[in-house]
Coordinates of C-alpha atoms and ligand atoms in Angstrom, one line a residue:
M1 CA -139.6 138.4 49.3
A2 CA -140.1 139.0 45.6
L3 CA -143.2 137.8 43.9
D4 CA -142.9 135.0 41.4
L5 CA -142.8 136.4 37.9
E6 CA -146.3 135.1 36.9
T7 CA -147.9 136.8 40.0
R8 CA -145.9 140.0 39.3
D9 CA -147.1 140.1 35.7
Q10 CA -150.7 139.6 36.8
L11 CA -150.5 142.4 39.2
I12 CA -149.0 144.8 36.6
D13 CA -151.7 143.7 34.1
M14 CA -154.4 144.4 36.7
V15 CA -153.0 147.9 37.5
A16 CA -152.6 148.6 33.8
R17 CA -156.2 147.7 33.1
F18 CA -157.5 149.7 36.0
V19 CA -155.5 152.7 34.8
A20 CA -156.7 152.4 31.2
E21 CA -160.3 151.5 31.9
R22 CA -161.2 153.3 35.1
L23 CA -158.8 156.2 35.5
R24 CA -157.9 157.5 32.1
P25 CA -161.5 158.1 31.0
I26 CA -162.2 160.4 34.1
E27 CA -159.0 162.4 34.2
A28 CA -160.5 165.6 32.9
K29 CA -163.5 165.4 35.2
V30 CA -161.3 164.8 38.2
A31 CA -159.2 167.8 37.3
E32 CA -162.4 169.9 36.8
D33 CA -164.0 168.8 40.1
D34 CA -160.7 168.8 42.0
A35 CA -161.8 165.5 43.5
V36 CA -161.3 161.8 42.8
P37 CA -164.7 160.0 43.1
A38 CA -165.4 158.0 46.2
D39 CA -166.2 154.8 44.2
V40 CA -162.8 155.0 42.4
I41 CA -161.1 155.3 45.8
E42 CA -163.0 152.2 47.0
E43 CA -161.8 150.3 43.9
M44 CA -158.2 151.4 44.7
K45 CA -158.7 149.9 48.2
S46 CA -160.1 146.6 46.9
L47 CA -157.2 146.3 44.4
G48 CA -154.7 146.7 47.3
L49 CA -153.2 149.9 46.1
F50 CA -153.0 151.5 49.5
G51 CA -150.9 148.6 50.8
L52 CA -148.5 148.1 47.9
S53 CA -145.4 148.5 50.1
I54 CA -146.9 147.4 53.5
P55 CA -145.5 144.0 54.6
E56 CA -147.9 141.0 53.9
E57 CA -148.0 140.2 57.6
F58 CA -149.9 143.5 58.1
G59 CA -152.3 142.9 55.2
G60 CA -150.3 144.7 52.5
L61 CA -149.0 143.3 49.2
G62 CA -145.4 143.5 50.5
L63 CA -143.9 144.5 47.2
N64 CA -140.1 145.0 46.9
M65 CA -138.8 148.2 45.4
E66 CA -138.5 146.8 41.9
E67 CA -142.1 145.6 42.0
E68 CA -143.3 148.9 43.4
C69 CA -141.5 150.8 40.7
L70 CA -143.1 148.7 38.0
V71 CA -146.5 149.5 39.5
G72 CA -145.5 153.2 39.7
L73 CA -144.7 153.1 36.0
E74 CA -148.2 151.9 35.2
L75 CA -149.8 154.4 37.6
G76 CA -147.9 157.2 35.8
R77 CA -149.9 156.5 32.7
A78 CA -152.9 158.2 34.3
S79 CA -153.2 161.7 35.8
P80 CA -150.7 161.8 38.7
A81 CA -153.4 163.0 41.0
F82 CA -154.8 159.5 41.2
R83 CA -151.6 158.1 42.6
S84 CA -151.6 160.8 45.2
V85 CA -154.7 159.3 46.8
F86 CA -152.7 156.4 48.1
G87 CA -149.2 157.7 47.4
T88 CA -148.6 158.8 51.0
N89 CA -149.9 155.4 52.3
V90 CA -147.5 153.6 50.0
G91 CA -144.6 156.0 50.6
I92 CA -143.7 158.9 52.8
G93 CA -146.7 158.5 55.1
S94 CA -146.1 154.9 56.1
Q95 CA -142.4 154.0 55.5
G96 CA -141.1 155.7 58.7
L97 CA -143.4 153.3 60.6
V98 CA -142.4 150.3 58.4
M99 CA -138.7 151.0 58.8
F100 CA -138.5 152.3 62.3
G101 CA -141.7 151.4 64.1
T102 CA -141.8 149.0 67.1
D103 CA -143.8 145.7 66.6
A104 CA -146.6 147.2 68.7
Q105 CA -146.8 150.4 66.6
K106 CA -146.8 148.4 63.4
A107 CA -149.5 146.1 64.6
K108 CA -151.6 149.1 65.7
W109 CA -151.5 151.1 62.4
L110 CA -150.2 149.1 59.5
P111 CA -153.2 147.0 58.8
G112 CA -155.5 150.1 58.6
I113 CA -152.9 151.8 56.3
A114 CA -152.7 148.8 54.0
S115 CA -156.5 148.6 53.7
G116 CA -156.8 152.3 53.1
E117 CA -159.0 152.7 56.2
I118 CA -156.2 155.0 57.6
I119 CA -154.8 157.7 55.4
T120 CA -151.3 158.9 56.3
S121 CA -149.4 162.1 55.8
F122 CA -145.7 163.0 56.2
A123 CA -145.3 166.3 58.1
L124 CA -141.7 167.5 57.6
T125 CA -141.9 170.8 55.7
E126 CA -142.5 174.1 57.5
P127 CA -142.8 177.7 56.5
E128 CA -139.1 178.2 57.4
A129 CA -137.9 174.7 56.7
G130 CA -138.3 173.6 53.1
S131 CA -135.1 172.5 51.4
D132 CA -133.4 173.0 54.7
S133 CA -135.4 170.4 56.4
A134 CA -133.1 170.0 59.3
A135 CA -134.2 173.5 60.4
V136 CA -137.6 172.4 61.7
R137 CA -139.0 174.6 64.4
T138 CA -142.0 172.6 65.5
L139 CA -141.3 171.7 69.1
A140 CA -142.1 168.4 71.0
I141 CA -141.3 169.0 74.6
R142 CA -141.4 166.0 77.0
D143 CA -144.0 166.3 79.8
G144 CA -144.4 163.2 81.9
D145 CA -145.5 160.3 79.6
D146 CA -146.3 162.7 76.8
Y147 CA -144.7 165.1 74.4
V148 CA -146.4 168.5 73.8
L149 CA -146.3 169.6 70.2
N150 CA -146.4 173.2 69.0
G151 CA -145.7 174.6 65.6
S152 CA -146.9 174.4 62.0
K153 CA -146.3 172.4 58.9
R154 CA -146.8 173.4 55.3
Y155 CA -147.9 171.8 52.0
I156 CA -148.7 168.5 53.6
T157 CA -150.1 166.1 51.0
N158 CA -153.4 164.4 52.0
A159 CA -153.5 166.2 55.4
G160 CA -157.2 166.9 54.9
K161 CA -158.0 163.1 54.9
A162 CA -155.2 161.9 57.1
S163 CA -155.9 160.1 60.3
L164 CA -152.2 159.5 61.0
F165 CA -149.3 161.9 60.6
T166 CA -145.6 161.2 60.8
V167 CA -144.4 164.5 62.3
M168 CA -140.8 165.7 62.6
A169 CA -140.4 167.9 65.6
R170 CA -137.5 169.3 67.7
T171 CA -137.3 167.5 71.1
N172 CA -134.2 169.5 72.1
P173 CA -135.1 173.2 71.7
D174 CA -131.5 174.2 72.2
S175 CA -130.2 172.1 69.3
K176 CA -129.6 173.2 65.8
G177 CA -129.8 171.1 62.7
G178 CA -131.0 167.5 62.4
S179 CA -129.6 166.1 65.6
G180 CA -132.4 167.5 67.9
V181 CA -135.2 166.3 65.7
S182 CA -137.4 163.3 66.6
A183 CA -140.3 161.6 64.6
F184 CA -143.8 161.0 66.0
L185 CA -146.8 159.1 64.9
V186 CA -149.6 161.6 65.5
P187 CA -153.3 160.7 65.1
S188 CA -155.4 163.4 63.6
G189 CA -158.1 163.5 66.2
L190 CA -155.9 164.8 69.0
P191 CA -157.0 168.1 70.6
G192 CA -155.1 171.1 69.2
L193 CA -154.3 169.6 65.8
S194 CA -155.9 171.5 63.0
V195 CA -155.7 171.3 59.2
G196 CA -156.0 174.3 56.9
K197 CA -158.0 174.5 53.7
P198 CA -156.5 172.9 50.6
E199 CA -154.1 175.2 48.6
K200 CA -155.0 176.2 45.1
K201 CA -152.3 174.7 42.9
M202 CA -150.8 174.8 39.4
G203 CA -151.7 171.1 38.6
Q204 CA -152.6 167.7 39.9
Q205 CA -156.1 168.8 40.8
G206 CA -157.7 166.1 42.8
A207 CA -154.6 165.8 45.0
H208 CA -154.6 168.2 48.0
I209 CA -152.0 169.8 50.2
H210 CA -152.7 171.7 53.5
D211 CA -151.1 173.5 56.4
V212 CA -151.2 171.6 59.7
T213 CA -151.0 173.4 63.0
F214 CA -150.1 171.9 66.4
D215 CA -151.3 173.9 69.4
N216 CA -150.3 172.1 72.6
V217 CA -151.0 168.7 71.1
R218 CA -150.3 166.0 73.6
V219 CA -148.8 162.9 72.0
P220 CA -148.0 159.9 74.2
A221 CA -144.3 159.1 74.3
W222 CA -145.2 155.6 73.1
N223 CA -145.9 157.2 69.7
R224 CA -142.3 158.3 69.1
L225 CA -140.8 156.7 66.1
G226 CA -137.2 155.6 66.9
E227 CA -135.1 157.2 69.5
E228 CA -135.1 160.8 70.5
G229 CA -132.9 162.7 68.0
E230 CA -133.3 160.1 65.2
G231 CA -136.1 161.9 63.5
F232 CA -134.0 163.6 60.8
K233 CA -132.5 160.3 59.7
V234 CA -135.9 158.7 59.7
A235 CA -137.1 161.5 57.3
M236 CA -134.0 161.2 55.1
Q237 CA -134.4 157.4 54.7
V238 CA -138.1 157.7 54.0
L239 CA -137.2 160.3 51.3
D240 CA -134.5 158.1 49.8
R241 CA -137.2 155.5 49.1
G242 CA -139.9 158.0 48.2
R243 CA -137.7 159.7 45.6
L244 CA -137.2 156.4 43.7
H245 CA -141.0 155.8 43.7
I246 CA -141.6 159.4 42.3
A247 CA -138.9 158.8 39.6
A248 CA -140.7 155.6 38.5
V249 CA -144.0 157.6 38.2
C250 CA -142.2 160.3 36.1
V251 CA -141.0 157.6 33.7
G252 CA -144.6 156.3 33.4
V253 CA -145.9 159.8 32.6
A254 CA -143.2 160.2 30.0
E255 CA -144.0 156.9 28.4
R256 CA -147.7 157.8 28.2
L257 CA -146.9 161.2 26.7
I258 CA -144.7 159.6 24.1
K259 CA -147.5 157.3 23.1
D260 CA -150.0 160.2 23.0
C261 CA -147.5 162.1 20.7
V262 CA -147.1 159.2 18.4
A263 CA -150.9 158.7 18.1
Y264 CA -151.4 162.4 17.4
A265 CA -148.5 162.9 15.0
S266 CA -149.6 159.9 13.0
E267 CA -153.2 161.4 12.6
R268 CA -152.4 165.0 12.2
K269 CA -151.9 166.1 8.6
Q270 CA -150.0 169.2 7.5
F271 CA -148.4 170.0 4.1
G272 CA -150.4 167.0 2.7
Q273 CA -149.0 164.3 5.1
A274 CA -149.0 163.0 8.7
I275 CA -146.6 165.2 10.7
S276 CA -145.0 162.0 12.0
G277 CA -143.2 161.9 8.6
F278 CA -141.4 165.1 9.3
Q279 CA -137.9 164.7 10.7
L280 CA -138.1 167.7 13.0
I281 CA -141.1 166.0 14.7
Q282 CA -139.2 162.7 14.7
A283 CA -136.2 164.4 16.4
M284 CA -138.4 165.5 19.3
L285 CA -139.8 161.9 19.5
A286 CA -136.4 160.4 19.4
D287 CA -135.1 162.7 22.2
S288 CA -138.1 161.9 24.4
K289 CA -137.8 158.2 23.8
T290 CA -134.1 158.1 24.4
E291 CA -134.4 160.0 27.7
A292 CA -137.4 158.0 28.9
L293 CA -135.5 154.7 28.2
A294 CA -132.4 156.1 30.1
A295 CA -134.6 157.1 33.1
R296 CA -136.3 153.7 33.2
A297 CA -133.0 151.9 33.2
L298 CA -131.6 154.1 36.0
V299 CA -134.7 153.8 38.1
M300 CA -135.0 150.0 37.7
E301 CA -131.3 149.4 38.3
T302 CA -131.5 151.6 41.5
A303 CA -134.6 149.7 42.7
R304 CA -132.8 146.3 42.2
K305 CA -129.7 147.6 44.1
R306 CA -131.9 148.8 47.0
D307 CA -133.6 145.4 47.1
A308 CA -130.2 143.8 47.3
G309 CA -129.5 145.8 50.4
Q310 CA -127.2 148.5 49.0
N311 CA -127.3 152.1 50.1
V312 CA -128.9 154.0 47.2
T313 CA -129.0 157.5 48.6
L314 CA -126.9 158.8 45.6
E315 CA -128.7 156.7 43.0
A316 CA -132.2 157.5 44.3
A317 CA -131.4 161.2 44.1
A318 CA -130.0 160.8 40.6
S319 CA -133.1 158.9 39.6
K320 CA -135.4 161.6 40.9
L321 CA -133.3 164.4 39.4
F322 CA -133.0 162.8 36.0
A323 CA -136.5 161.4 35.7
S324 CA -138.3 164.6 36.9
E325 CA -136.3 166.8 34.7
M326 CA -136.7 164.4 31.8
V327 CA -140.5 164.3 32.1
G328 CA -140.6 168.1 32.1
R329 CA -138.8 168.1 28.8
V330 CA -141.0 165.3 27.4
A331 CA -144.1 167.2 28.4
D332 CA -142.8 170.4 26.8
R333 CA -142.0 168.6 23.5
A334 CA -145.5 167.0 23.7
V335 CA -147.1 170.5 23.8
Q336 CA -144.9 171.4 20.8
I337 CA -145.8 168.3 18.8
F338 CA -149.5 168.8 19.5
G339 CA -149.1 172.5 18.6
G340 CA -152.3 174.5 19.3
A341 CA -154.0 171.3 20.4
G342 CA -151.3 171.0 23.1
Y343 CA -152.2 174.3 24.5
V344 CA -155.9 174.0 24.7
A345 CA -157.5 171.9 27.5
D346 CA -159.4 169.3 25.3
Y347 CA -156.5 167.1 24.6
G348 CA -155.2 166.9 28.2
I349 CA -151.6 167.6 27.2
E350 CA -151.5 171.1 28.8
R351 CA -152.9 169.5 32.0
L352 CA -150.0 166.9 32.1
Y353 CA -147.5 169.7 31.4
R354 CA -148.7 171.5 34.5
D355 CA -149.1 168.2 36.5
V356 CA -145.4 167.2 36.0
R357 CA -144.0 170.5 37.2
I358 CA -144.2 169.5 40.9
F359 CA -142.0 166.4 40.3
R360 CA -139.0 168.7 40.2
I361 CA -139.9 170.3 43.5
Y362 CA -141.5 167.9 46.0
E363 CA -139.6 165.2 47.9
G364 CA -136.6 167.4 47.3
T365 CA -136.0 170.0 44.5
S366 CA -133.7 169.2 41.6
Q367 CA -131.1 171.4 43.3
I368 CA -131.3 169.4 46.5
Q369 CA -130.8 166.2 44.5
Q370 CA -127.7 167.8 43.0
V371 CA -126.4 168.6 46.4
I372 CA -126.9 165.0 47.6
I373 CA -125.4 163.5 44.5
A374 CA -122.4 165.8 44.7
R375 CA -121.8 165.1 48.4
E376 CA -122.1 161.3 48.0
T377 CA -119.8 161.4 44.9
L378 CA -117.2 163.4 46.8
K379 CA -117.5 161.0 49.8
Q380 CA -117.1 158.0 47.6
G381 CA -114.1 159.5 45.8
G382 CA -115.8 159.6 42.4
Ligands
COS401 N1 -129.9 158.4 55.1 C1 -129.4 158.3 56.4 N2 -128.9 159.3 57.1 C2 -128.8 160.5 56.5 C3 -129.2 160.7 55.1 C4 -129.8 159.6 54.5 N3 -130.2 159.6 53.2 N4 -129.0 161.9 54.7 C5 -128.4 162.6 55.8 N5 -128.3 161.7 56.8 C6 -127.7 161.9 58.2 C7 -126.3 162.4 58.0 O1 -125.4 161.2 57.9 C8 -126.0 163.2 59.2 O2 -125.8 162.3 60.3 P1 -124.7 162.7 61.5 O3 -125.2 163.9 62.1 O4 -124.7 161.5 62.3 O5 -123.4 162.8 60.7 C9 -127.4 163.9 59.4 O6 -128.4 163.1 58.8 C10 -127.4 165.3 58.9 O7 -127.2 165.2 57.5 P2 -126.6 166.4 56.6 O8 -125.4 167.0 57.3 O9 -126.4 165.9 55.2 O10 -127.9 167.4 56.7 P3 -128.1 168.8 56.0 O11 -128.8 169.6 57.0 O12 -126.9 169.3 55.4 O13 -129.2 168.5 54.9 C11 -130.3 167.7 52.9 C12 -129.2 167.5 54.0 C13 -130.1 169.0 52.2 C14 -129.9 166.6 51.9 C15 -131.7 167.5 53.5 O14 -132.0 168.6 54.3 C16 -132.8 167.3 52.4 O15 -132.9 166.2 51.9 N6 -133.5 168.4 52.1 C17 -134.7 168.3 51.3 C18 -135.8 167.9 52.0 C19 -137.0 167.4 51.2 O16 -136.9 166.6 50.3 N7 -138.1 168.1 51.4 C20 -139.3 167.8 50.6 C21 -140.4 167.8 51.5 S1 -140.8 166.3 52.2 S2 -142.2 165.7 50.8

């Protein structure tokens, strides 16, 4: 159920204040240390950020998609690494359980996920199964009351801190494609499960991705999410939702960059005047503003459609495609408007330029979004 408008505004205000007062001032340090301080993570927990999308009956805030996107917009105004701390709990790490879990599975894990006591990860990608996610090779072979998992996963966000993984693995070894894949809820403490060291990345320092290896990991059959063979559809529906959330964050980052550009261009003087007075600077601002407004409208409209129960596979892919490409262009123009100051570290613009690059890749590359949009458009007849 949607929040009343007053409560919703209070929530957005609270997140906006937290972003402005607690997160923005420490962005550079978090990037330098490659770590979000523990006290900030505790504050995120007490604000309920780990449970934004978890139903209220399990201790979360139970936001609908429109509300979650509004919060995502605010979170986008600080370094995206902060959002990543609880991003898997809100999105891909929890939503398989929320959408497909049994009552008993939900009761066991969702309260801990909502409070942030349990960190979750989504383990789909493998060395040989990236964009072609139906090609997963990790095996889950039934043995009595258990499944035995063997294989490895790659670039798994928050794996180093996760205590619960949603793992997509092939239960029918003779199958090809998505139909033989099932989803499992796998606690991190099980013997044979190991997590690699964090990868060194281009941006979003403070957020971590790891390899995860399964070496004869015994998972009770009780932990299977949905029916055997449903895992690929679980993953696709989780991603439909996740892509919309990411798109909202992209819009937030773009809006923040535009504000930073306006502030800088109004101060910076060349040829005897503030550079904001020059039409070639104004043209860049105008393009960025127009694209950010268009992305915001698309994202919010898609979120409302999803809340109304419509299938938004096409629109979520379009939102992710447009918003992630848009924020790349906005960040590029921001470097240009800042000039030399955009290229050096002190102003933080080059950091955001690097941070936003991954939005065009994770939760499905721009090219995969194009494939999905084209397929759906053809299916729908235009
Ligand atoms: N919701 C529900 N079901 C879906 C679905 C969705 N969004 N997308 C696909 N399916 C179903 C299809 O209906 C089909 O079901 P049937 O076998 O019953 O007909 C099945 O899943 C297979 O779908 P499809 O044939 O489209 O699968 P493909 O192998 O062609 O792959 C893409 C589809 C490319 C879209 C998919 O592999 C993908 O999204 N790849 C990117 C993965 C990704 O985002 N990775 C990022 C890492 S996770 S952070």
